[in-house]
Amino acid sequence: MLTRKQLDLLRFIQQRMRESGVPPSFDEMKDALDLKSKSGIHRLITALEERGFLRRLPNRARAIEVIRLPESLGPATASAAAPEPRRFTPSVVEGGRAKAVPPRPTTTQFTDEQGRAVSIPVMGRIAAGTPISAIQNQSSAITLSPDFLAGGEHYALEVRGDSMVEAGILDGDLVVIRKQDTANTGDIIVALIDDEEATLKRLRKRGSSIALEAANPAYETRVLGPDRVQIQGRLVSLVRRY
């Protein structure tokens, strides 16, 4: 049984997907339902996800998939009615938000015949400064020794910006990220903000809030509510080309 607001949101997302193939942004959903903050939208989406009507796709900006609809809205399965999200060639968006839904990242890892080398997908670029578009689709791959990994799934991102220079992370470096959705205070993480922006920062937990701390005094620490931040992974290694 859905509440009126949950039903209205599901109907709005389904209609937008049918018209454009791109899920609405949190701001668009907030305005459509006449809510005062995006935290209310986050709670509605979480409730719909728990009830099996929506699914949020990891490592993608504005990536929401309608799995099914209530009988009052139509067929039980909505995925066939909604067109596939539009795809695009990844590019750096300096200081902006994602304008389209990138394809799902591929995080498969491979070893050679002797099990000595692991191929890690490079999933685009990450901001160490002003947040840019969230993790994109695979652009290349790097091969690493398993000694540089931490077990589990990994992906790599090219760093753009200088906010982490005092942590030894420079513009143009490749950071190797272990895919996980939790981290400890002091870990350097990939943080997805408001389902739209990704940034590389040090995690600090301040009571019920999350602080994303730069390693450069020129940048301010951002303190956000836990409902606005999703941890996408933890830094385990760094690759620098000369």
Coordinates of N, CA and C in Angstrom, one line a residue:
M1 N 0.9 -1.2 0.0 CA 0.0 0.0 0.0 C 0.9 1.2 0.0
L2 N 0.7 2.1 -1.0 CA 1.6 3.3 -1.1 C 0.8 4.5 -0.6
T3 N 1.6 5.4 0.0 CA 1.0 6.7 0.3 C 0.7 7.5 -0.9
R4 N -0.1 8.6 -0.8 CA -0.4 9.4 -1.9 C 0.9 10.0 -2.5
K5 N 1.8 10.5 -1.6 CA 3.0 11.1 -2.1 C 3.9 10.1 -2.8
Q6 N 4.0 8.9 -2.3 CA 4.8 7.8 -3.0 C 4.2 7.5 -4.3
L7 N 2.9 7.4 -4.4 CA 2.2 7.1 -5.7 C 2.4 8.3 -6.7
D8 N 2.3 9.5 -6.2 CA 2.6 10.7 -7.1 C 4.0 10.7 -7.6
L9 N 4.9 10.4 -6.8 CA 6.3 10.4 -7.2 C 6.6 9.3 -8.2
L10 N 6.1 8.1 -8.0 CA 6.3 7.0 -8.9 C 5.6 7.3 -10.2
R11 N 4.5 7.9 -10.2 CA 3.8 8.3 -11.5 C 4.6 9.3 -12.2
F12 N 5.2 10.3 -11.5 CA 6.0 11.4 -12.1 C 7.3 10.8 -12.8
I13 N 8.0 9.9 -12.0 CA 9.2 9.3 -12.6 C 8.9 8.5 -13.8
Q14 N 7.8 7.7 -13.8 CA 7.4 6.9 -14.9 C 7.1 7.7 -16.1
Q15 N 6.3 8.8 -15.9 CA 6.0 9.7 -17.0 C 7.2 10.3 -17.6
R16 N 8.1 10.8 -16.8 CA 9.3 11.4 -17.3 C 10.2 10.4 -18.1
M17 N 10.3 9.2 -17.6 CA 11.1 8.2 -18.3 C 10.5 7.9 -19.6
R18 N 9.2 7.8 -19.7 CA 8.5 7.5 -20.9 C 8.6 8.6 -22.0
E19 N 8.7 9.9 -21.5 CA 8.8 11.0 -22.4 C 10.2 11.3 -22.9
S20 N 11.2 11.1 -22.0 CA 12.5 11.5 -22.4 C 13.6 10.4 -22.2
G21 N 13.2 9.4 -21.5 CA 14.2 8.3 -21.3 C 15.2 8.6 -20.2
V22 N 15.1 9.8 -19.5 CA 16.0 10.2 -18.5 C 15.2 10.5 -17.2
P23 N 15.6 9.9 -16.1 CA 14.9 10.1 -14.8 C 15.0 11.6 -14.5
P24 N 14.0 12.1 -13.8 CA 14.0 13.5 -13.3 C 15.0 13.7 -12.2
S25 N 15.5 14.9 -12.1 CA 16.5 15.3 -11.0 C 15.7 15.4 -9.7
F26 N 16.5 15.4 -8.6 CA 15.8 15.6 -7.3 C 15.1 16.9 -7.2
D27 N 15.7 18.0 -7.8 CA 15.0 19.3 -7.8 C 13.7 19.2 -8.5
E28 N 13.7 18.5 -9.7 CA 12.4 18.4 -10.5 C 11.4 17.6 -9.7
M29 N 11.8 16.5 -9.0 CA 10.9 15.8 -8.2 C 10.3 16.6 -7.1
K30 N 11.2 17.3 -6.4 CA 10.8 18.2 -5.3 C 9.8 19.2 -5.7
D31 N 10.0 19.8 -6.9 CA 9.1 20.8 -7.4 C 7.7 20.2 -7.8
A32 N 7.8 19.0 -8.4 CA 6.6 18.4 -8.9 C 5.7 18.0 -7.8
L33 N 6.3 17.6 -6.6 CA 5.5 17.1 -5.5 C 5.3 18.3 -4.5
D34 N 5.8 19.5 -4.8 CA 5.6 20.6 -3.9 C 6.2 20.4 -2.5
L35 N 7.4 19.8 -2.5 CA 8.1 19.6 -1.2 C 9.1 20.7 -1.0
K36 N 9.4 20.9 0.3 CA 10.3 22.0 0.6 C 11.8 21.6 0.5
S37 N 12.1 20.3 0.6 CA 13.5 19.9 0.5 C 13.7 18.6 -0.2
K38 N 14.9 18.4 -0.7 CA 15.2 17.1 -1.4 C 15.3 15.9 -0.4
S39 N 15.4 16.2 0.9 CA 15.5 15.1 1.8 C 14.1 14.3 1.8
G40 N 13.0 15.1 1.6 CA 11.7 14.4 1.5 C 11.7 13.5 0.3
I41 N 12.3 13.9 -0.8 CA 12.3 13.0 -2.0 C 13.1 11.8 -1.7
H42 N 14.3 12.0 -1.0 CA 15.1 10.8 -0.7 C 14.4 9.8 0.1
R43 N 13.6 10.3 1.1 CA 12.8 9.3 1.9 C 11.7 8.6 1.1
L44 N 11.1 9.3 0.1 CA 10.1 8.7 -0.7 C 10.7 7.6 -1.6
I45 N 11.9 8.0 -2.2 CA 12.6 7.0 -3.1 C 13.0 5.8 -2.3
T46 N 13.5 6.0 -1.1 CA 13.9 4.9 -0.3 C 12.7 4.0 0.0
A47 N 11.6 4.6 0.3 CA 10.4 3.8 0.6 C 9.9 3.0 -0.6
L48 N 10.0 3.6 -1.8 CA 9.6 2.9 -3.0 C 10.6 1.8 -3.3
E49 N 11.9 2.0 -3.0 CA 12.9 1.0 -3.3 C 12.7 -0.2 -2.4
E50 N 12.4 0.1 -1.1 CA 12.1 -1.0 -0.1 C 10.9 -1.8 -0.5
R51 N 9.9 -1.2 -1.1 CA 8.7 -1.9 -1.5 C 8.8 -2.5 -2.9
G52 N 9.9 -2.4 -3.5 CA 10.2 -3.1 -4.8 C 9.6 -2.4 -6.0
F53 N 9.3 -1.1 -5.9 CA 8.8 -0.4 -7.1 C 9.9 0.3 -7.9
L54 N 11.0 0.7 -7.2 CA 12.1 1.4 -7.8 C 13.4 0.7 -7.5
R55 N 14.4 1.0 -8.3 CA 15.8 0.5 -8.0 C 16.8 1.6 -8.4
R56 N 17.7 2.0 -7.5 CA 18.7 2.9 -7.7 C 19.9 2.2 -8.2
L57 N 20.5 2.6 -9.4 CA 21.6 1.9 -10.0 C 22.9 2.5 -9.4
P58 N 23.9 1.7 -9.0 CA 25.1 2.2 -8.3 C 26.0 2.9 -9.3
N59 N 26.8 3.9 -8.8 CA 27.8 4.6 -9.6 C 27.3 5.4 -10.8
R60 N 26.0 5.8 -10.8 CA 25.5 6.5 -11.9 C 24.7 7.7 -11.3
A61 N 24.8 8.8 -12.0 CA 24.1 10.0 -11.6 C 22.6 9.9 -12.0
R62 N 21.7 10.3 -11.2 CA 20.3 10.4 -11.5 C 19.8 9.0 -12.1
A63 N 20.3 7.9 -11.6 CA 20.0 6.6 -12.2 C 18.9 5.9 -11.3
I64 N 17.7 6.0 -11.8 CA 16.6 5.3 -11.1 C 15.8 4.5 -12.1
E65 N 15.6 3.3 -11.8 CA 14.8 2.4 -12.7 C 13.5 2.0 -12.1
V66 N 12.4 2.2 -12.8 CA 11.1 1.7 -12.4 C 11.0 0.2 -12.6
I67 N 10.9 -0.5 -11.6 CA 10.8 -2.0 -11.7 C 9.4 -2.5 -12.0
R68 N 8.4 -1.9 -11.2 CA 7.0 -2.3 -11.4 C 6.1 -1.1 -11.0
L69 N 4.9 -1.2 -11.3 CA 3.9 -0.2 -11.0 C 2.7 -0.9 -10.2
P70 N 2.1 -0.1 -9.3 CA 0.9 -0.6 -8.7 C -0.2 -0.9 -9.7
E71 N -1.1 -1.8 -9.4 CA -2.1 -2.2 -10.4 C -2.9 -1.0 -10.8
S72 N -3.1 0.0 -10.0 CA -3.8 1.2 -10.3 C -3.2 2.1 -11.4
L73 N -1.8 1.9 -11.6 CA -1.1 2.7 -12.6 C -0.9 1.9 -13.8
G74 N -1.1 0.6 -13.9 CA -0.8 -0.1 -15.1 C -0.3 -1.5 -14.9
P75 N 0.4 -2.0 -15.9 CA 1.0 -3.4 -15.8 C 1.9 -3.5 -14.6
A76 N 2.1 -4.8 -14.2 CA 2.9 -5.0 -13.1 C 4.4 -4.7 -13.3
T77 N 4.8 -4.8 -14.6 CA 6.2 -4.6 -14.9 C 6.3 -3.3 -15.7
A78 N 7.1 -2.3 -15.2 CA 7.2 -1.0 -15.9 C 8.4 -0.9 -16.8
S79 N 9.4 -1.8 -16.6 CA 10.6 -1.6 -17.4 C 10.4 -1.7 -18.9
A80 N 9.4 -2.4 -19.3 CA 9.2 -2.5 -20.8 C 8.6 -1.2 -21.3
A81 N 7.8 -0.5 -20.4 CA 7.2 0.7 -20.9 C 8.2 1.9 -20.9
A82 N 9.2 1.8 -20.1 CA 10.1 3.0 -20.0 C 11.3 2.8 -21.0
P83 N 11.6 3.7 -21.8 CA 12.7 3.6 -22.7 C 14.0 3.6 -22.0
E84 N 15.0 3.0 -22.7 CA 16.3 2.9 -22.1 C 16.9 4.3 -21.9
P85 N 17.7 4.6 -20.8 CA 18.3 5.9 -20.7 C 19.2 6.2 -21.9
R86 N 19.3 7.5 -22.3 CA 20.1 7.9 -23.4 C 21.6 7.8 -23.0
R87 N 22.4 7.4 -23.9 CA 23.8 7.2 -23.6 C 24.6 8.4 -24.2
F88 N 25.8 8.6 -23.7 CA 26.6 9.7 -24.2 C 28.1 9.4 -24.0
T89 N 28.9 10.1 -24.8 CA 30.3 10.0 -24.7 C 30.8 10.8 -23.5
P90 N 31.5 10.1 -22.5 CA 31.9 10.8 -21.3 C 32.8 12.0 -21.6
S91 N 32.6 13.0 -20.8 CA 33.5 14.2 -20.9 C 33.5 14.9 -19.5
V92 N 34.5 15.7 -19.3 CA 34.6 16.4 -18.0 C 33.6 17.6 -18.0
V93 N 32.9 17.7 -16.9 CA 32.0 18.8 -16.7 C 32.4 19.6 -15.5
E94 N 33.2 20.7 -15.7 CA 33.8 21.4 -14.7 C 32.7 22.2 -13.9
G95 N 32.5 21.7 -12.6 CA 31.6 22.4 -11.7 C 30.1 22.3 -12.1
G96 N 29.8 21.4 -13.0 CA 28.4 21.3 -13.3 C 27.8 20.0 -12.8
R97 N 26.5 19.7 -13.2 CA 25.9 18.5 -12.8 C 25.6 17.7 -14.0
A98 N 25.4 16.4 -13.8 CA 25.2 15.5 -14.9 C 23.9 15.8 -15.6
K99 N 24.0 15.9 -17.0 CA 22.8 16.2 -17.8 C 22.2 15.0 -18.4
A100 N 22.8 13.8 -18.3 CA 22.2 12.6 -18.8 C 22.7 11.4 -18.0
V101 N 22.0 10.3 -18.1 CA 22.4 9.2 -17.2 C 23.4 8.4 -17.9
P102 N 24.6 8.3 -17.3 CA 25.7 7.5 -18.0 C 25.4 6.0 -17.9
P103 N 26.0 5.2 -18.8 CA 25.8 3.8 -18.7 C 26.3 3.2 -17.5
R104 N 25.8 2.0 -17.1 CA 26.3 1.3 -15.9 C 27.8 1.0 -16.0
P105 N 28.6 1.3 -14.9 CA 30.0 1.0 -15.0 C 30.2 -0.5 -15.0
T106 N 31.3 -1.0 -15.7 CA 31.7 -2.3 -15.7 C 32.9 -2.5 -14.7
T107 N 32.8 -3.3 -13.7 CA 33.9 -3.4 -12.7 C 34.5 -4.8 -12.7
T108 N 34.3 -5.5 -13.7 CA 34.9 -6.9 -13.8 C 36.4 -6.8 -13.8
Q109 N 37.1 -7.7 -13.0 CA 38.5 -7.7 -13.0 C 39.0 -9.0 -13.5
F110 N 40.2 -9.0 -14.1 CA 40.7 -10.1 -14.8 C 42.2 -10.4 -14.3
T111 N 42.5 -11.6 -14.2 CA 43.9 -12.0 -13.9 C 44.5 -12.7 -15.2
D112 N 45.8 -12.6 -15.3 CA 46.5 -13.4 -16.4 C 46.5 -14.8 -16.1
E113 N 47.1 -15.6 -16.9 CA 47.1 -17.1 -16.7 C 47.8 -17.5 -15.5
Q114 N 48.8 -16.7 -15.0 CA 49.5 -17.0 -13.8 C 48.9 -16.4 -12.6
G115 N 47.8 -15.7 -12.8 CA 47.1 -15.0 -11.7 C 47.9 -13.8 -11.1
R116 N 48.8 -13.2 -11.9 CA 49.6 -12.2 -11.4 C 49.1 -10.8 -11.6
A117 N 48.4 -10.6 -12.6 CA 48.0 -9.2 -13.0 C 46.4 -9.1 -13.0
V118 N 46.0 -7.9 -12.6 CA 44.5 -7.7 -12.5 C 44.2 -6.4 -13.4
S119 N 43.3 -6.6 -14.2 CA 42.9 -5.4 -15.1 C 41.7 -4.7 -14.4
I120 N 41.9 -3.4 -14.1 CA 41.0 -2.6 -13.4 C 40.4 -1.6 -14.4
P121 N 39.1 -1.5 -14.5 CA 38.5 -0.5 -15.5 C 38.7 1.0 -15.0
V122 N 39.0 1.9 -15.9 CA 39.1 3.3 -15.6 C 37.7 3.9 -15.9
M123 N 37.0 4.4 -14.9 CA 35.6 4.7 -15.1 C 35.3 6.2 -15.3
G124 N 36.3 6.9 -15.9 CA 36.1 8.4 -16.1 C 36.9 9.2 -15.2
R125 N 36.4 10.4 -14.8 CA 37.2 11.3 -14.0 C 36.4 11.7 -12.7
I126 N 37.2 12.0 -11.7 CA 36.6 12.4 -10.4 C 37.2 13.7 -10.0
A127 N 36.4 14.5 -9.3 CA 36.9 15.9 -8.9 C 37.6 15.8 -7.6
A128 N 38.7 16.4 -7.5 CA 39.4 16.7 -6.3 C 39.4 18.2 -6.2
G129 N 38.2 18.8 -6.0 CA 38.0 20.2 -6.1 C 36.5 20.4 -6.2
T130 N 36.0 21.2 -7.1 CA 34.6 21.4 -7.3 C 34.0 20.1 -7.8
P131 N 32.9 19.6 -7.2 CA 32.3 18.3 -7.7 C 31.9 18.4 -9.2
I132 N 32.2 17.3 -9.9 CA 31.8 17.2 -11.3 C 30.8 16.1 -11.5
S133 N 30.5 15.7 -12.7 CA 29.5 14.7 -12.9 C 30.0 13.4 -12.3
A134 N 29.0 12.5 -11.9 CA 29.3 11.3 -11.2 C 30.0 10.3 -12.1
I135 N 30.4 9.2 -11.5 CA 31.2 8.2 -12.2 C 30.5 7.8 -13.5
Q136 N 31.4 7.8 -14.6 CA 30.9 7.6 -15.9 C 31.1 6.2 -16.4
N137 N 31.1 5.9 -17.7 CA 31.3 4.6 -18.2 C 32.8 4.3 -18.4
Q138 N 33.1 3.1 -18.6 CA 34.5 2.7 -18.7 C 35.2 3.3 -19.9
S139 N 36.3 4.0 -19.7 CA 37.0 4.6 -20.8 C 38.3 3.9 -21.2
S140 N 38.9 3.1 -20.3 CA 40.1 2.4 -20.5 C 40.3 1.4 -19.4
A141 N 41.5 0.8 -19.3 CA 41.8 -0.1 -18.2 C 43.2 0.0 -17.8
I142 N 43.6 -0.3 -16.6 CA 45.0 -0.4 -16.2 C 45.2 -1.8 -15.6
T143 N 46.4 -2.2 -15.6 CA 46.8 -3.5 -15.1 C 47.7 -3.4 -13.9
L144 N 47.3 -4.0 -12.8 CA 48.0 -3.8 -11.5 C 48.3 -5.2 -10.9
S145 N 49.3 -5.2 -10.0 CA 49.5 -6.4 -9.2 C 48.5 -6.5 -8.2
P146 N 48.0 -7.7 -7.8 CA 47.1 -7.9 -6.7 C 47.5 -7.3 -5.4
D147 N 48.9 -7.1 -5.3 CA 49.4 -6.6 -4.0 C 48.9 -5.1 -3.8
F148 N 48.5 -4.4 -4.8 CA 48.0 -3.1 -4.7 C 46.5 -3.0 -4.5
L149 N 45.8 -4.1 -4.3 CA 44.4 -4.2 -4.2 C 44.0 -4.7 -2.8
A150 N 42.7 -4.6 -2.5 CA 42.3 -4.9 -1.1 C 41.3 -6.0 -1.1
G151 N 41.1 -6.7 -2.1 CA 40.0 -7.7 -2.2 C 38.7 -7.1 -2.6
G152 N 37.9 -7.8 -3.2 CA 36.6 -7.3 -3.7 C 36.7 -6.7 -5.0
E153 N 35.7 -5.8 -5.4 CA 35.7 -5.2 -6.7 C 36.4 -3.8 -6.7
H154 N 37.1 -3.5 -7.8 CA 37.8 -2.2 -7.8 C 37.5 -1.5 -9.1
Y155 N 37.7 -0.2 -9.1 CA 37.7 0.6 -10.4 C 38.7 1.7 -10.1
A156 N 39.1 2.4 -11.2 CA 40.0 3.5 -11.2 C 39.4 4.8 -11.7
L157 N 39.8 5.9 -11.2 CA 39.3 7.2 -11.7 C 40.5 8.1 -11.9
E158 N 40.4 9.0 -12.9 CA 41.4 10.0 -13.1 C 41.0 11.2 -12.3
V159 N 42.0 11.7 -11.5 CA 41.8 12.9 -10.7 C 41.8 14.2 -11.4
R160 N 40.9 15.1 -11.2 CA 40.9 16.4 -11.7 C 40.7 17.4 -10.6
G161 N 41.8 18.3 -10.4 CA 41.7 19.3 -9.3 C 42.9 19.1 -8.3
D162 N 42.9 20.0 -7.4 CA 44.1 20.0 -6.5 C 43.6 20.0 -5.0
S163 N 42.4 19.6 -4.7 CA 42.0 19.7 -3.3 C 42.6 18.7 -2.4
M164 N 43.2 17.7 -3.0 CA 43.8 16.6 -2.2 C 45.3 16.5 -2.3
V165 N 45.9 17.6 -2.6 CA 47.4 17.6 -2.8 C 48.2 17.3 -1.6
E166 N 47.7 17.7 -0.4 CA 48.4 17.5 0.8 C 48.3 16.0 1.3
A167 N 47.4 15.3 0.6 CA 47.3 13.8 0.8 C 48.1 13.1 -0.2
G168 N 48.9 13.8 -1.0 CA 49.7 13.2 -2.1 C 49.0 12.9 -3.3
I169 N 47.8 13.4 -3.5 CA 47.0 13.1 -4.7 C 47.0 14.3 -5.6
L170 N 47.5 14.2 -6.8 CA 47.7 15.3 -7.7 C 46.8 15.2 -8.9
D171 N 46.6 16.4 -9.5 CA 45.8 16.5 -10.7 C 46.4 15.5 -11.8
G172 N 45.6 14.7 -12.4 CA 46.1 13.7 -13.4 C 46.4 12.3 -12.9
D173 N 46.5 12.2 -11.5 CA 46.8 10.9 -11.0 C 45.6 9.9 -11.2
L174 N 45.8 8.6 -11.2 CA 44.8 7.6 -11.2 C 44.6 7.1 -9.8
V175 N 43.4 7.2 -9.3 CA 43.2 6.6 -7.9 C 42.4 5.2 -8.1
V176 N 42.9 4.2 -7.4 CA 42.2 2.9 -7.4 C 41.3 2.8 -6.2
I177 N 40.0 2.5 -6.5 CA 39.0 2.6 -5.5 C 38.4 1.2 -5.3
R178 N 38.3 0.8 -4.0 CA 37.6 -0.5 -3.7 C 36.1 -0.1 -3.6
K179 N 35.3 -0.8 -4.3 CA 33.9 -0.6 -4.3 C 33.3 -1.0 -3.0
Q180 N 32.7 -0.1 -2.2 CA 32.0 -0.3 -1.0 C 31.1 0.8 -0.6
D181 N 30.2 0.6 0.2 CA 29.2 1.7 0.6 C 29.4 2.1 2.0
T182 N 30.4 1.7 2.7 CA 30.7 2.2 4.1 C 32.2 2.5 4.2
A183 N 32.5 3.3 5.1 CA 33.9 3.7 5.3 C 34.1 4.2 6.7
N184 N 35.4 4.3 7.2 CA 35.7 4.8 8.5 C 36.1 6.2 8.4
T185 N 36.0 7.0 9.5 CA 36.5 8.3 9.6 C 38.0 8.3 9.3
G186 N 38.4 9.2 8.4 CA 39.8 9.3 8.0 C 40.1 8.7 6.7
D187 N 39.2 7.8 6.2 CA 39.3 7.2 4.9 C 39.1 8.2 3.8
I188 N 39.9 8.1 2.7 CA 39.6 8.9 1.5 C 38.6 8.1 0.6
I189 N 37.5 8.8 0.3 CA 36.4 8.1 -0.3 C 36.0 8.8 -1.6
V190 N 35.2 8.0 -2.4 CA 34.4 8.6 -3.5 C 33.0 8.8 -2.9
A191 N 32.6 10.1 -2.9 CA 31.3 10.4 -2.3 C 30.4 10.9 -3.4
L192 N 29.2 10.4 -3.5 CA 28.2 10.8 -4.4 C 27.2 11.7 -3.6
I193 N 27.1 12.9 -4.0 CA 26.3 13.9 -3.3 C 25.0 14.2 -4.1
D194 N 23.9 14.0 -3.4 CA 22.5 14.3 -3.9 C 22.3 13.4 -5.2
D195 N 22.9 12.3 -5.3 CA 22.7 11.4 -6.5 C 23.2 12.0 -7.8
E196 N 23.9 13.1 -7.7 CA 24.3 13.9 -8.9 C 25.7 14.2 -9.1
E197 N 26.4 14.4 -8.0 CA 27.8 14.9 -8.0 C 28.7 14.0 -7.3
A198 N 29.9 13.7 -7.9 CA 30.9 12.8 -7.2 C 32.1 13.6 -7.0
T199 N 32.8 13.3 -5.8 CA 34.0 14.0 -5.4 C 34.9 13.1 -4.6
L200 N 36.2 13.3 -4.6 CA 37.1 12.6 -3.8 C 37.5 13.4 -2.6
K201 N 37.2 12.9 -1.4 CA 37.5 13.7 -0.2 C 37.8 12.7 0.9
R202 N 38.3 13.3 2.0 CA 38.5 12.5 3.2 C 37.2 12.5 4.1
L203 N 36.8 11.4 4.6 CA 35.6 11.3 5.3 C 35.8 11.6 6.8
R204 N 35.0 12.5 7.3 CA 34.9 12.7 8.8 C 33.5 12.6 9.2
K205 N 33.2 11.9 10.3 CA 31.9 11.8 10.8 C 31.7 12.7 12.0
R206 N 30.7 13.6 11.9 CA 30.5 14.6 13.0 C 29.1 14.4 13.5
G207 N 28.9 13.6 14.5 CA 27.6 13.2 15.0 C 26.8 12.5 14.0
S208 N 25.7 13.1 13.6 CA 24.8 12.5 12.6 C 25.1 13.0 11.2
S209 N 26.1 14.0 11.1 CA 26.4 14.6 9.8 C 27.7 14.0 9.3
I210 N 27.9 14.2 8.0 CA 29.1 13.7 7.3 C 29.9 14.9 6.8
A211 N 31.2 15.0 7.1 CA 32.0 16.0 6.6 C 32.9 15.5 5.5
L212 N 33.0 16.2 4.4 CA 33.9 15.8 3.3 C 35.0 16.8 3.3
E213 N 36.2 16.3 3.7 CA 37.3 17.2 4.0 C 38.4 17.2 2.9
A214 N 38.7 18.4 2.5 CA 39.8 18.5 1.5 C 41.2 18.4 2.2
A215 N 42.2 18.1 1.4 CA 43.6 18.1 1.9 C 44.3 19.3 1.2
N216 N 43.7 20.4 1.3 CA 44.2 21.7 0.8 C 43.5 22.8 1.5
P217 N 44.2 23.7 2.2 CA 43.6 24.7 3.0 C 42.8 25.7 2.1
A218 N 43.0 25.7 0.8 CA 42.2 26.6 0.0 C 40.8 26.2 -0.2
Y219 N 40.4 25.0 0.2 CA 39.1 24.4 0.0 C 38.4 24.2 1.4
E220 N 37.1 24.6 1.5 CA 36.4 24.4 2.7 C 35.9 23.0 2.8
T221 N 35.8 22.6 4.1 CA 35.1 21.3 4.4 C 33.6 21.4 4.2
R222 N 33.0 20.4 3.5 CA 31.6 20.4 3.3 C 30.9 19.5 4.3
V223 N 30.0 20.0 5.1 CA 29.3 19.2 6.1 C 27.8 19.0 5.6
L224 N 27.5 17.7 5.4 CA 26.2 17.4 4.8 C 25.4 16.3 5.6
G225 N 24.1 16.3 5.5 CA 23.3 15.3 6.1 C 23.6 13.9 5.5
P226 N 23.4 12.9 6.3 CA 23.7 11.5 5.8 C 22.8 11.1 4.6
D227 N 21.7 11.7 4.5 CA 20.7 11.4 3.4 C 21.2 12.0 2.1
R228 N 22.2 12.9 2.1 CA 22.7 13.5 0.9 C 23.9 12.9 0.3
V229 N 24.6 12.0 1.1 CA 25.9 11.4 0.7 C 25.8 9.9 0.6
Q230 N 26.2 9.4 -0.5 CA 26.4 7.9 -0.7 C 27.9 7.6 -0.9
I231 N 28.4 6.7 -0.1 CA 29.8 6.3 -0.3 C 29.9 5.3 -1.4
Q232 N 30.7 5.6 -2.4 CA 30.8 4.8 -3.6 C 32.1 3.9 -3.6
G233 N 33.0 4.1 -2.6 CA 34.2 3.3 -2.6 C 35.3 4.0 -1.8
R234 N 36.3 3.3 -1.5 CA 37.4 3.8 -0.6 C 38.8 3.7 -1.4
L235 N 39.6 4.7 -1.3 CA 40.9 4.7 -2.0 C 41.8 3.7 -1.4
V236 N 42.4 2.8 -2.3 CA 43.3 1.8 -1.8 C 44.7 1.9 -2.4
S237 N 44.8 2.6 -3.6 CA 46.1 2.7 -4.3 C 46.0 3.9 -5.2
L238 N 47.2 4.4 -5.6 CA 47.3 5.5 -6.5 C 48.4 5.2 -7.6
V239 N 48.1 5.6 -8.8 CA 49.0 5.4 -9.9 C 49.3 6.7 -10.5
R240 N 50.6 7.0 -10.7 CA 51.0 8.3 -11.2 C 51.9 8.0 -12.5
R241 N 51.6 8.7 -13.5 CA 52.4 8.6 -14.8 C 53.3 9.8 -14.9
Y242 N 54.5 9.5 -15.3 CA 55.5 10.6 -15.5 C 55.9 10.8 -17.0

